[in-house]
Coordinates of C-alpha atoms and ligand atoms in Angstrom, one line a residue:
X251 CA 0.0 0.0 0.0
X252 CA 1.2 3.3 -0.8
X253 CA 0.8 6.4 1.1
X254 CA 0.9 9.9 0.2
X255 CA 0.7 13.0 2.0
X256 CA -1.5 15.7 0.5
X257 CA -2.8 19.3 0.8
X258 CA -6.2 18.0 -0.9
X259 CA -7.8 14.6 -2.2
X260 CA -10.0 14.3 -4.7
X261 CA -12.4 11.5 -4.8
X262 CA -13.7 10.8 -8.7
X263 CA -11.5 11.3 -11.9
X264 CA -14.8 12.8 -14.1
X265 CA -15.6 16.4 -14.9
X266 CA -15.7 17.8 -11.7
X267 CA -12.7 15.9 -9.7
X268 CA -10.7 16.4 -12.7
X269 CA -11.2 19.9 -12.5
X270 CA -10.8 20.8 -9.0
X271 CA -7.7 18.7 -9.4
X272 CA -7.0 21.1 -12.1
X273 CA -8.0 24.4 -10.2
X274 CA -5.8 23.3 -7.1
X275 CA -3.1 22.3 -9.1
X276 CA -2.8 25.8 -10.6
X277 CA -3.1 27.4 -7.2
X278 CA -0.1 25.7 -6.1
X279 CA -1.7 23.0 -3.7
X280 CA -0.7 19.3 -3.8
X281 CA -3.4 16.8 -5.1
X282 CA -3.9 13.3 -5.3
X283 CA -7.1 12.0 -7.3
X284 CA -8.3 8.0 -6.8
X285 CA -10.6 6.8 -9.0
X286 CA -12.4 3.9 -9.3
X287 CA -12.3 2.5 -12.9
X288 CA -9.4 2.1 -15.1
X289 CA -9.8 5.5 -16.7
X290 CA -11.2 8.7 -16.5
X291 CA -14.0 10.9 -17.4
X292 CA -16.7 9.2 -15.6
X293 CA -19.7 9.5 -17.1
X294 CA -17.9 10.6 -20.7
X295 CA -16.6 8.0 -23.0
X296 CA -15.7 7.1 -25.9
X297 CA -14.8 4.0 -28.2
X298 CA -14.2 3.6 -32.1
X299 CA -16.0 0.8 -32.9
X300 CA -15.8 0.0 -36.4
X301 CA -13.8 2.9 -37.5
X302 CA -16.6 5.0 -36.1
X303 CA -16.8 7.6 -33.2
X304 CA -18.8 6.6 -30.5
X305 CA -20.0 8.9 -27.7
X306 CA -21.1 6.5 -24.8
X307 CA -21.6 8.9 -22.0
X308 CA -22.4 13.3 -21.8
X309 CA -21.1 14.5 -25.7
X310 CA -23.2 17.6 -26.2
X311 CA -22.2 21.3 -25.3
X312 CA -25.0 24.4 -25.4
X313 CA -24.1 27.8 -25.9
X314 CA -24.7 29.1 -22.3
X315 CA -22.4 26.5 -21.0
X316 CA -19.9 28.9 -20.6
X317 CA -18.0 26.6 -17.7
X318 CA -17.5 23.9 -20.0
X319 CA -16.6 26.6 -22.5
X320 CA -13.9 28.3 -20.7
X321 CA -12.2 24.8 -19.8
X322 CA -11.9 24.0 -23.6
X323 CA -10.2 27.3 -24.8
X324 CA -7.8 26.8 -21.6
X325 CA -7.1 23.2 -22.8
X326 CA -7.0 24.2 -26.7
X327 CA -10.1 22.2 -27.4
X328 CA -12.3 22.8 -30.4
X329 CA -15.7 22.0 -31.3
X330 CA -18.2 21.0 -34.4
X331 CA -21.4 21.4 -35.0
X332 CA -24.0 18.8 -34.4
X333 CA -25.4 18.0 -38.0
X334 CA -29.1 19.7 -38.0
X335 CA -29.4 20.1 -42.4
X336 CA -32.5 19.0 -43.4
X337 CA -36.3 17.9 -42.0
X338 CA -37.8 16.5 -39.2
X339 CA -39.8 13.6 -38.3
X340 CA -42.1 13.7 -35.5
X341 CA -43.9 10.0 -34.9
X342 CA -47.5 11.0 -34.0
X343 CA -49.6 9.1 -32.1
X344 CA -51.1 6.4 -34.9
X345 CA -47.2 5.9 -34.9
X346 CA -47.3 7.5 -38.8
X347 CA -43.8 9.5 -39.5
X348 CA -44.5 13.0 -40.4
X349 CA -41.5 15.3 -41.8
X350 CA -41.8 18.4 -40.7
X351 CA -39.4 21.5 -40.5
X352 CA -39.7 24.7 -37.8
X353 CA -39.4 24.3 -34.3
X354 CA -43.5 23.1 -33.7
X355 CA -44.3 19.4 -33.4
X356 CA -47.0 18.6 -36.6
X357 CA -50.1 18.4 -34.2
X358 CA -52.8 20.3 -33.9
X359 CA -53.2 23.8 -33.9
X360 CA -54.5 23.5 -30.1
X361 CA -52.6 21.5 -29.5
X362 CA -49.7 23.5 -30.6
X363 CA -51.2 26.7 -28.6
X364 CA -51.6 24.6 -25.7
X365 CA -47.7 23.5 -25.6
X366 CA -46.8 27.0 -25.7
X367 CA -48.8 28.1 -23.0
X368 CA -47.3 25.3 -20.6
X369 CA -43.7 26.2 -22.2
X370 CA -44.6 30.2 -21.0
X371 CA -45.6 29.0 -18.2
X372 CA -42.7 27.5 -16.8
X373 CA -40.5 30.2 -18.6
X374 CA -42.2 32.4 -16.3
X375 CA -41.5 30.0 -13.3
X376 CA -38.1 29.6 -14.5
X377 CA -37.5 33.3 -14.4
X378 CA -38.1 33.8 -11.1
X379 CA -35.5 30.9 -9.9
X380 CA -31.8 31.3 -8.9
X381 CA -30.8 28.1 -9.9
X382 CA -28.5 28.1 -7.1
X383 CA -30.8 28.2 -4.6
X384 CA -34.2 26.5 -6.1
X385 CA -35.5 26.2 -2.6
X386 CA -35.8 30.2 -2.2
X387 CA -38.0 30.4 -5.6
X388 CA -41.3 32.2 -4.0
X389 CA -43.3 29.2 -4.9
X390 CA -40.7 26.7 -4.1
X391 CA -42.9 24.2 -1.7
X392 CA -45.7 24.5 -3.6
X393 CA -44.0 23.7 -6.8
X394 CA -42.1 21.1 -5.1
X395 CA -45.1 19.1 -3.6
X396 CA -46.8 18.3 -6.7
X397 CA -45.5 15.9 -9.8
X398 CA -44.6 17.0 -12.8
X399 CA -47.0 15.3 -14.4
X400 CA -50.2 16.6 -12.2
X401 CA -48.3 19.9 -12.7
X402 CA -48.9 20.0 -16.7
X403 CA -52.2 18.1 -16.1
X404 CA -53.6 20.9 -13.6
X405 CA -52.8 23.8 -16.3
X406 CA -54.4 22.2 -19.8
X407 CA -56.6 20.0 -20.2
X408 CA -55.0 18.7 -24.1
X409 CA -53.3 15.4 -22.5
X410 CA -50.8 15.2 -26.0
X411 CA -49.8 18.8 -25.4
X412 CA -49.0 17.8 -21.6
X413 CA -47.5 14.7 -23.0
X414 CA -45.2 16.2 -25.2
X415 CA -44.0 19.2 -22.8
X416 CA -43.5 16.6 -20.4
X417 CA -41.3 14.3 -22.5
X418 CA -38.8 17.4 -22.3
X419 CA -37.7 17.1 -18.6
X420 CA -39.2 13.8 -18.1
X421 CA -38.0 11.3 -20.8
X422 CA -35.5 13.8 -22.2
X423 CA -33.4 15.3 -19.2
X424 CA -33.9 13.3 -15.9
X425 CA -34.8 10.2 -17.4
X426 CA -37.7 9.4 -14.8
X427 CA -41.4 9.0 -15.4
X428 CA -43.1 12.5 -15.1
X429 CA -45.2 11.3 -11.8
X430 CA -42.1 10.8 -9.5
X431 CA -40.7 14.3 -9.5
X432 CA -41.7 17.6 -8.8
X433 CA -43.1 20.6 -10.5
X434 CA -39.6 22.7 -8.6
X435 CA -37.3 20.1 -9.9
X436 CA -38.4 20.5 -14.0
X437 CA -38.2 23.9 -13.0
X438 CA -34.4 23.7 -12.3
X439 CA -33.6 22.0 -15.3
X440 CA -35.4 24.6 -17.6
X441 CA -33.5 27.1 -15.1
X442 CA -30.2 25.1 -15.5
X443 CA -30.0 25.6 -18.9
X444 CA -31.5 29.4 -18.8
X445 CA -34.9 28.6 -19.9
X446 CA -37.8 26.1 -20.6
X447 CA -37.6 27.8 -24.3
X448 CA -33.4 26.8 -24.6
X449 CA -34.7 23.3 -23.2
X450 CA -37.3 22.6 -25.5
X451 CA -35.1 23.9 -28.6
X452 CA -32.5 20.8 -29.9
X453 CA -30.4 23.2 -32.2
X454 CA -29.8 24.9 -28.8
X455 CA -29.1 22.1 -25.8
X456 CA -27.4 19.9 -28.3
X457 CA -25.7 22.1 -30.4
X458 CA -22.6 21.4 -30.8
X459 CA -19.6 18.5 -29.9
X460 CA -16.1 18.4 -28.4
X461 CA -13.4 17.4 -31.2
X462 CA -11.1 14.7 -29.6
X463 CA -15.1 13.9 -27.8
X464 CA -16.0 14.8 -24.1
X465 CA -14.1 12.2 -22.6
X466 CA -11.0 13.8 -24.5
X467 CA -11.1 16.5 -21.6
X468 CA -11.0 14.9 -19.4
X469 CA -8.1 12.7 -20.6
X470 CA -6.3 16.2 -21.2
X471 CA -7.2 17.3 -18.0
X472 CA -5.0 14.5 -16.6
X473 CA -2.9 14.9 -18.7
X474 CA -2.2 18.7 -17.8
X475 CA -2.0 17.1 -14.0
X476 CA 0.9 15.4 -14.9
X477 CA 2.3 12.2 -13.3
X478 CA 1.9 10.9 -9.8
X479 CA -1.5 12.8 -9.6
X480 CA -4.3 10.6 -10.6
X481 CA -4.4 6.9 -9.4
X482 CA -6.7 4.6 -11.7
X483 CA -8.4 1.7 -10.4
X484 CA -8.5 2.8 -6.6
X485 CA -12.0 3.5 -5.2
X486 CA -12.3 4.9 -2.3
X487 CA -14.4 2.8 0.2
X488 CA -13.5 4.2 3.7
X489 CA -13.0 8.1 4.5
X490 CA -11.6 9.3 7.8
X491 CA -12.0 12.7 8.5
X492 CA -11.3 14.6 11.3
X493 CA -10.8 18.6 12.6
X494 CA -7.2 18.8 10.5
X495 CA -7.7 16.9 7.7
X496 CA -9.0 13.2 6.3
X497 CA -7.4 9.7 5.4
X498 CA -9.2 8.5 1.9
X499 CA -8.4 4.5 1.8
X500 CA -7.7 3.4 -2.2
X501 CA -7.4 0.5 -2.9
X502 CA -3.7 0.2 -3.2
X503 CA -3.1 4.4 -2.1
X504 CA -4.2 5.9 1.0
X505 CA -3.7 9.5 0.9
X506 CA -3.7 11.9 4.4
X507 CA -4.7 15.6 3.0
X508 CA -6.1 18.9 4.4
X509 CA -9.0 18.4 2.6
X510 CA -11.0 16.1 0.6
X511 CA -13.2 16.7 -2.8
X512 CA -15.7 13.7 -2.9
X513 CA -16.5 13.9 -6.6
X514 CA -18.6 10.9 -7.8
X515 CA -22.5 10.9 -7.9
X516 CA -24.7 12.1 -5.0
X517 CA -26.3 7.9 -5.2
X518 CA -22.9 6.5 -4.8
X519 CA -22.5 8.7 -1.2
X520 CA -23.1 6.1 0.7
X521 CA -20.5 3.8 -1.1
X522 CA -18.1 5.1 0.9
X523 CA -17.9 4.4 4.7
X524 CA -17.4 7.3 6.9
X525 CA -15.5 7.5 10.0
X526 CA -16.9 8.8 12.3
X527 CA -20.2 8.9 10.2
X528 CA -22.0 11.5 8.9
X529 CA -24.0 14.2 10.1
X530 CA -27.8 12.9 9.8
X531 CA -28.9 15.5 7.6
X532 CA -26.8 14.1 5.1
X533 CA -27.8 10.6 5.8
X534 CA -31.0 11.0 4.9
X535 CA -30.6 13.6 2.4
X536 CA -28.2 11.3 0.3
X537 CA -30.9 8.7 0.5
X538 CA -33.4 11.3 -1.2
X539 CA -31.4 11.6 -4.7
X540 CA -31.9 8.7 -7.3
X541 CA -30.3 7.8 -10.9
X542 CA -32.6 8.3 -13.5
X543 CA -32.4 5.5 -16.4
X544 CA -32.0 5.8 -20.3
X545 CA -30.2 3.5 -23.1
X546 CA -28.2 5.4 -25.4
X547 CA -28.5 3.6 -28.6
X548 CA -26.1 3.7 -31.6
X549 CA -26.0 2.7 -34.9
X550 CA -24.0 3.0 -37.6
X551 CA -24.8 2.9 -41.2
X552 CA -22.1 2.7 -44.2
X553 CA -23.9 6.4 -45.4
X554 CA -25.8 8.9 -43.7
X555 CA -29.0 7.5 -45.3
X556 CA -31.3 10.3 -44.2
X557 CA -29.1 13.0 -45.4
X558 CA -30.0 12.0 -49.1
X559 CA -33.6 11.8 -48.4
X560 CA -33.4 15.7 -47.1
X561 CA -33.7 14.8 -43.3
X562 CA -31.7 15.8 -40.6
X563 CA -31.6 12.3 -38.5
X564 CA -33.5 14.8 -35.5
X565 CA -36.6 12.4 -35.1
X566 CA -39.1 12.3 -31.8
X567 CA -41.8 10.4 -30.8
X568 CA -43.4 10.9 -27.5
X569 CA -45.0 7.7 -26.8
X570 CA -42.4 6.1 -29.5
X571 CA -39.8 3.3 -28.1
X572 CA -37.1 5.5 -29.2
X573 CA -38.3 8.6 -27.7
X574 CA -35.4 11.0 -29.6
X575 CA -33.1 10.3 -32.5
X576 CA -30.1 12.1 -33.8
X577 CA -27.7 12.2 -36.4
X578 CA -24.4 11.4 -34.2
X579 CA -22.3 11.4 -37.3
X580 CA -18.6 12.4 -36.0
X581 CA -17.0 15.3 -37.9
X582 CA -14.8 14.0 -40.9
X583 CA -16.1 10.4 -40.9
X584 CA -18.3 9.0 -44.2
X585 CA -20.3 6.6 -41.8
X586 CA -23.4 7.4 -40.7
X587 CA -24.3 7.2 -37.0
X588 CA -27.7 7.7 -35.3
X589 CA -27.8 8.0 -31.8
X590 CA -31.5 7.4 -29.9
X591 CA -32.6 7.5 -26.2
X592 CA -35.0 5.0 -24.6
X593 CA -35.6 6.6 -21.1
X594 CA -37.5 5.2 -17.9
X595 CA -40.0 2.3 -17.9
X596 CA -39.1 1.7 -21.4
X597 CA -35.7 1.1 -20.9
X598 CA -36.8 -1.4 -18.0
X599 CA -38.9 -2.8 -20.5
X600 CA -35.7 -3.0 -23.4
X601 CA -33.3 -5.1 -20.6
X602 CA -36.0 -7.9 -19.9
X603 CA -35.7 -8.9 -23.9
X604 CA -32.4 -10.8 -24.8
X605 CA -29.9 -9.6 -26.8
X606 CA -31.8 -10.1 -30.3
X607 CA -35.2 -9.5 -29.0
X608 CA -33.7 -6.2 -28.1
X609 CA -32.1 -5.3 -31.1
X610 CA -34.8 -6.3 -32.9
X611 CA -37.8 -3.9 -30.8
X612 CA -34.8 -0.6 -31.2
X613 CA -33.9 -1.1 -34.7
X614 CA -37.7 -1.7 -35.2
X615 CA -38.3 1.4 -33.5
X616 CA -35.5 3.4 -35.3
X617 CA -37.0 2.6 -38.6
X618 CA -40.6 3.0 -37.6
X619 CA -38.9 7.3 -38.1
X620 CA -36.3 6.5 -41.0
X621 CA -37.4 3.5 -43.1
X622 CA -36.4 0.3 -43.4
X623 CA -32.9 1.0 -44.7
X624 CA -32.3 1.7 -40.7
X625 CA -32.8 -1.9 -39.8
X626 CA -29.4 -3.5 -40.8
X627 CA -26.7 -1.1 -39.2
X628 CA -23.1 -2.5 -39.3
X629 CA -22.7 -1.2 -35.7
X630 CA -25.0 -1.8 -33.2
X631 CA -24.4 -0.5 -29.3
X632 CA -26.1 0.1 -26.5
X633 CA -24.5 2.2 -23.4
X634 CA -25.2 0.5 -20.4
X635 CA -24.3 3.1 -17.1
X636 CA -26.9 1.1 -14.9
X637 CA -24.9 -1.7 -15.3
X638 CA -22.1 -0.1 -14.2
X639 CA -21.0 -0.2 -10.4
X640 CA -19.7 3.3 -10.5
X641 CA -22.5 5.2 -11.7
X642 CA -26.1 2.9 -11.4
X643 CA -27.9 5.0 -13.9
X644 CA -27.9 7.8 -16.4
X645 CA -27.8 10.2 -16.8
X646 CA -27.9 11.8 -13.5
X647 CA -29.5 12.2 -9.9
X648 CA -32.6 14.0 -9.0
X649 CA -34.7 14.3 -6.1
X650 CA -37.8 12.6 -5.1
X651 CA -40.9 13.9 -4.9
X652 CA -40.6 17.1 -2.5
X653 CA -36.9 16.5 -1.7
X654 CA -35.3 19.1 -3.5
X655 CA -36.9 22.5 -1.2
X656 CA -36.4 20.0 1.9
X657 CA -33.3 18.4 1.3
X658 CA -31.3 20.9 -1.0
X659 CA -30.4 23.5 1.1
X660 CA -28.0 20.6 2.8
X661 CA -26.4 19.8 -0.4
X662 CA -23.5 22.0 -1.2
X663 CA -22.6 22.5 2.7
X664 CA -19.0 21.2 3.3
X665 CA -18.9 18.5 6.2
X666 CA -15.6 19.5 8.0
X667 CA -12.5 18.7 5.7
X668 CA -15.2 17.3 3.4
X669 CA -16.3 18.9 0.1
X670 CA -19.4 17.6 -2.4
X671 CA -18.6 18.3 -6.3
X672 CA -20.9 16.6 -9.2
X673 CA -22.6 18.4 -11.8
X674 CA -25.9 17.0 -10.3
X675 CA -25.4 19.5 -7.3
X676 CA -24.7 22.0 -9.7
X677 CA -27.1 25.1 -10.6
X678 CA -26.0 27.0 -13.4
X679 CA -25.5 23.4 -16.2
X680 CA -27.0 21.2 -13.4
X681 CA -26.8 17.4 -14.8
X682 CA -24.3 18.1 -17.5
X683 CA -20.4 18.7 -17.8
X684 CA -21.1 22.2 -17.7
X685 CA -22.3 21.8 -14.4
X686 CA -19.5 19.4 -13.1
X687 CA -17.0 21.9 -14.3
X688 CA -19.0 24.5 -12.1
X689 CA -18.8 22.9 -9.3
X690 CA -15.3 21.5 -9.4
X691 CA -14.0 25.1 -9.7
X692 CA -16.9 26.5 -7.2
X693 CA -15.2 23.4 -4.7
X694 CA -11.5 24.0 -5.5
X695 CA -12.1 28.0 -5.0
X696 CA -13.6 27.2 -1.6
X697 CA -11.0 25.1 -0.7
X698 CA -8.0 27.5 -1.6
X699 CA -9.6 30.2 0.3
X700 CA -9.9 28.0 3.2
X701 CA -6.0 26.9 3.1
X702 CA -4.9 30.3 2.6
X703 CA -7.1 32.3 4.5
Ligands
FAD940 P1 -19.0 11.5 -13.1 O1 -18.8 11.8 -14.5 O2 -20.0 10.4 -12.8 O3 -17.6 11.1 -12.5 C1 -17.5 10.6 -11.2 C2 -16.3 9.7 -11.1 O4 -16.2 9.1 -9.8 C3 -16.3 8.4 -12.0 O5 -15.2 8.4 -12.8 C4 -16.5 7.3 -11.0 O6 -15.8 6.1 -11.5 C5 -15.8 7.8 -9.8 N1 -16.1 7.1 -8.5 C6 -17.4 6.8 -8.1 N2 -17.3 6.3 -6.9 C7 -16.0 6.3 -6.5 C8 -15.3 5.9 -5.3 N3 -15.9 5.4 -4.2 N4 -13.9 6.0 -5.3 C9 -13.3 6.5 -6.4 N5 -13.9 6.9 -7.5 C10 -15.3 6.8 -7.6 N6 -23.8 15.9 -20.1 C11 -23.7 16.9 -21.1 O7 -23.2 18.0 -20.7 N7 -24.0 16.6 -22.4 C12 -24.5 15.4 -22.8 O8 -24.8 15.3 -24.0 C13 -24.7 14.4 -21.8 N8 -25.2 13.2 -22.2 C14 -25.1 12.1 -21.3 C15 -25.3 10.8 -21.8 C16 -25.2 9.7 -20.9 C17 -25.4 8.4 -21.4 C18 -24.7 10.0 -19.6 C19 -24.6 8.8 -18.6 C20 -24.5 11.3 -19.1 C21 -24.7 12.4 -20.0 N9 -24.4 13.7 -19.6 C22 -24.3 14.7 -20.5 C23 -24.1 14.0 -18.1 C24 -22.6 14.1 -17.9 O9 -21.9 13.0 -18.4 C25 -22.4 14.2 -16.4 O10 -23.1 15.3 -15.9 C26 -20.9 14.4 -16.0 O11 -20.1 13.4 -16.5 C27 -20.8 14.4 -14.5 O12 -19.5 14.6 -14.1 P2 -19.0 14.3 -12.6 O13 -17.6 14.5 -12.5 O14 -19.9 15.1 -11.6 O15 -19.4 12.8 -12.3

């Protein structure tokens, strides 16, 4: 066992340890980062499979995400733009594919009217939220007590309008049925991202991608560190802490430091064993913050099919298997790739099949948007974070019903030596990389002041 002596440890080698590794480095403090797996980025990564590109994990960057944004032009990282050329197709609910173009589903004109006046409305409510501090929004209990789906239910009374808003936060951000959050918590993810509107609007939350992937920052991250900084394939099960400092037990490290940064997933808290244990208000708050669930599916064609046929790849379907579909092409490759989320109780539904049953249903459903030509892709993957031990779920964590006004106040206090740092604690790019850079800056700032105050 080898043991180091530290100003700081960081817990987690994704987005947010990496960076307050980063951030502390700069500022002159010693750091030592274990990690679990046997690489870094977390919930980034990428493969090549086939001579193609494949994002497994967080790939997309928006234009607010100005975190993530000033990390890349530090590192010297570019970025592309997500391919967006071309129609539509929205899968209504007689499961017909409609092309369509402009940024309103093909539905009726009601319907349409009633979608905007739910999207207004939680503009409105977004407005009014510091996503910092969601638990101070003046309707903040009220907001939190009732589901998201009563929510959209109790303001219009056109079920596919509230269907369709819903799939936004529900199917296409925190990956949970509608019914088992709150009103508050869809809130702070249209407040996250600066709006319901930038939400609801693909060409903005997905609009562009990392060249050398996301993962690639982190990787460069480390790399920046140096050697004798980040130790692979050490996670952290037991965490002394004490007035001066903490012991973090790796698997083959232990490291003695000032301070600690636990950086992995609010779920995985209680992973770690701590001695002496925690305060109770994080016992139960911890308990109170849940992995949502979503298959990414990939596929790769020898062409991008679509793009001859005058359609973007940007497909959705609200009650479809494959809820959202994109063109994931990767910039400079002559494949095709589509990339498609199955979220929640679908997803459940997908991993009870076997492996050709399975293929079969998503391939099915791909095609049921893009034709039959989708049905015989020469790759065919499926990322799996539920399956892994160091993550349980994708893509992030949100609170239960009613826990985020009565539980998040507690989140973002530091525990003695201990500091909490994941982009699902975040405000400002809560849930994405944006947000884990946030937060491992907001941590390492905290910290520094701390050591040299
Ligand atoms: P993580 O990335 O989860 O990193 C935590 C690290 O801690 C991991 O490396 C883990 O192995 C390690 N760890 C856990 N427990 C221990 C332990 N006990 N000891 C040591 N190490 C431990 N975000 C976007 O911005 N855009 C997207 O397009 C996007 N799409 C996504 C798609 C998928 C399929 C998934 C899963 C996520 C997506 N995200 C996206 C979310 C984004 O990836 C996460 O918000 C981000 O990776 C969180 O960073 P983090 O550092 O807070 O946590």
């Amino acid at each position: 066992m080898e043991h180091l002596e530290r100003d700081v440890v960081v817990i987690g080698a994704g987005p947010s340890g990496l960076t307050a590794a980063y951030e502390l480095n700069k500022a002159g403090k010693s750091v030592a980062v274990l990690e679990a797996r046997d690489r870094v980025g977390g919930r980034t990564w990428t493969d090549v499979m086939d001579g193609a590109t494949i994002e497994i994990g967080g790939q997309w960057i928006s234009p607010d995400q100005s975190g993530l944004y000033s990390l890349i032009e530090e590192l010297g990282i570019e970025t592309f733009e997500r391919y967006k050329v071309g129609k539509s197709v929205y899968l209504n609910e007689q499961g017909e594919a409609v092309i369509y173009s402009g940024e309103d589903f093909p539905v009726a004109q009601n319907t349409v009217a009633q979608m905007n006046k739910l999207i207004g409305l939680m503009n409105d409510l977004a407005a009014q939220m510091n996503p910092d501090k969601p638990w101070e929004h003046p309707q903040a209990e009220e907001l939190d007590k009732i589901s998201f789906h009563h929510f959209l239910r109790q303001n219009s009374n056109d079920e596919l309008a509230c269907n369709n808003v819903g799939l936004f936060i529900a199917g296409g951000m925190l990956t949970k049925p509608a019914h088992t959050f709150s009103a508050l918590q869809a809130v702070l993810m249209a407040s996250s991202a600066g709006s319901f509107d930038n939400l609801v609007d693909e060409d903005f939350i997905l609009d562009r991608r990392i060249v050398g992937t996301m993962q690639g920052v982190s990787k460069t991250v480390a790399e920046r560190l140096g050697e004798g900084i980040v130790f692979l394939d050490n996670p952290v099960l037991k965490l002394e802490w004490f007035d001066g400092g903490v012991v973090a037990h790796g698997q083959s490290v232990t490291v003695s430091a000032k301070k600690v940064v636990v950086a992995i997933p609010p779920n995985l808290y209680s992973r770690i064993s701590y001695v002496p244990a925690l305060p109770r208000k994080q016992h139960v708050t911890h308990q109170h913050q849940s992995m949502g669930l979503v298959i990414k599916v990939h596929a790769v064609y020898d062409t991008p099919f679509w793009r001859e046929e005058g359609l973007s790849g940007t497909c959705f379907g609200p009650d479809a298997l494959v809820q959202e579909l994109y063109d994931n092409t990767y910039i400079g490759e002559s494949t095709g790739t589509l990339v498609g989320f199955i979220s929640d109780a679908k997803a459940d539904a997908m991993w009870e099949l076997d492996d050709e049953a399975r293929r079969a249903a998503i391939l099915k459903g791909i095609a049921a948007y893009l034709g039959e030509k989708a049905l015989d892709p020469k790759v065919f993957y499926l990322s799996d974070f539920a399956a892994e031990e160091w993550t349980r779920g994708a893509y992030a964590t949100s609170y239960d019903l009613g826990g985020l006004h009565r539980f998040g106040p507690a989140q973002n206090q530091n525990i003695g030596p201990i500091y909490f740092s994941s982009s699902d604690l975040a405000g400002e790019g809560f849930q994405h990389v944006d947000g884990a850079v946030r937060m491992g800056r907001r941590s390492a700032a905290r910290i520094i002041a701390e050591l040299d105050g």
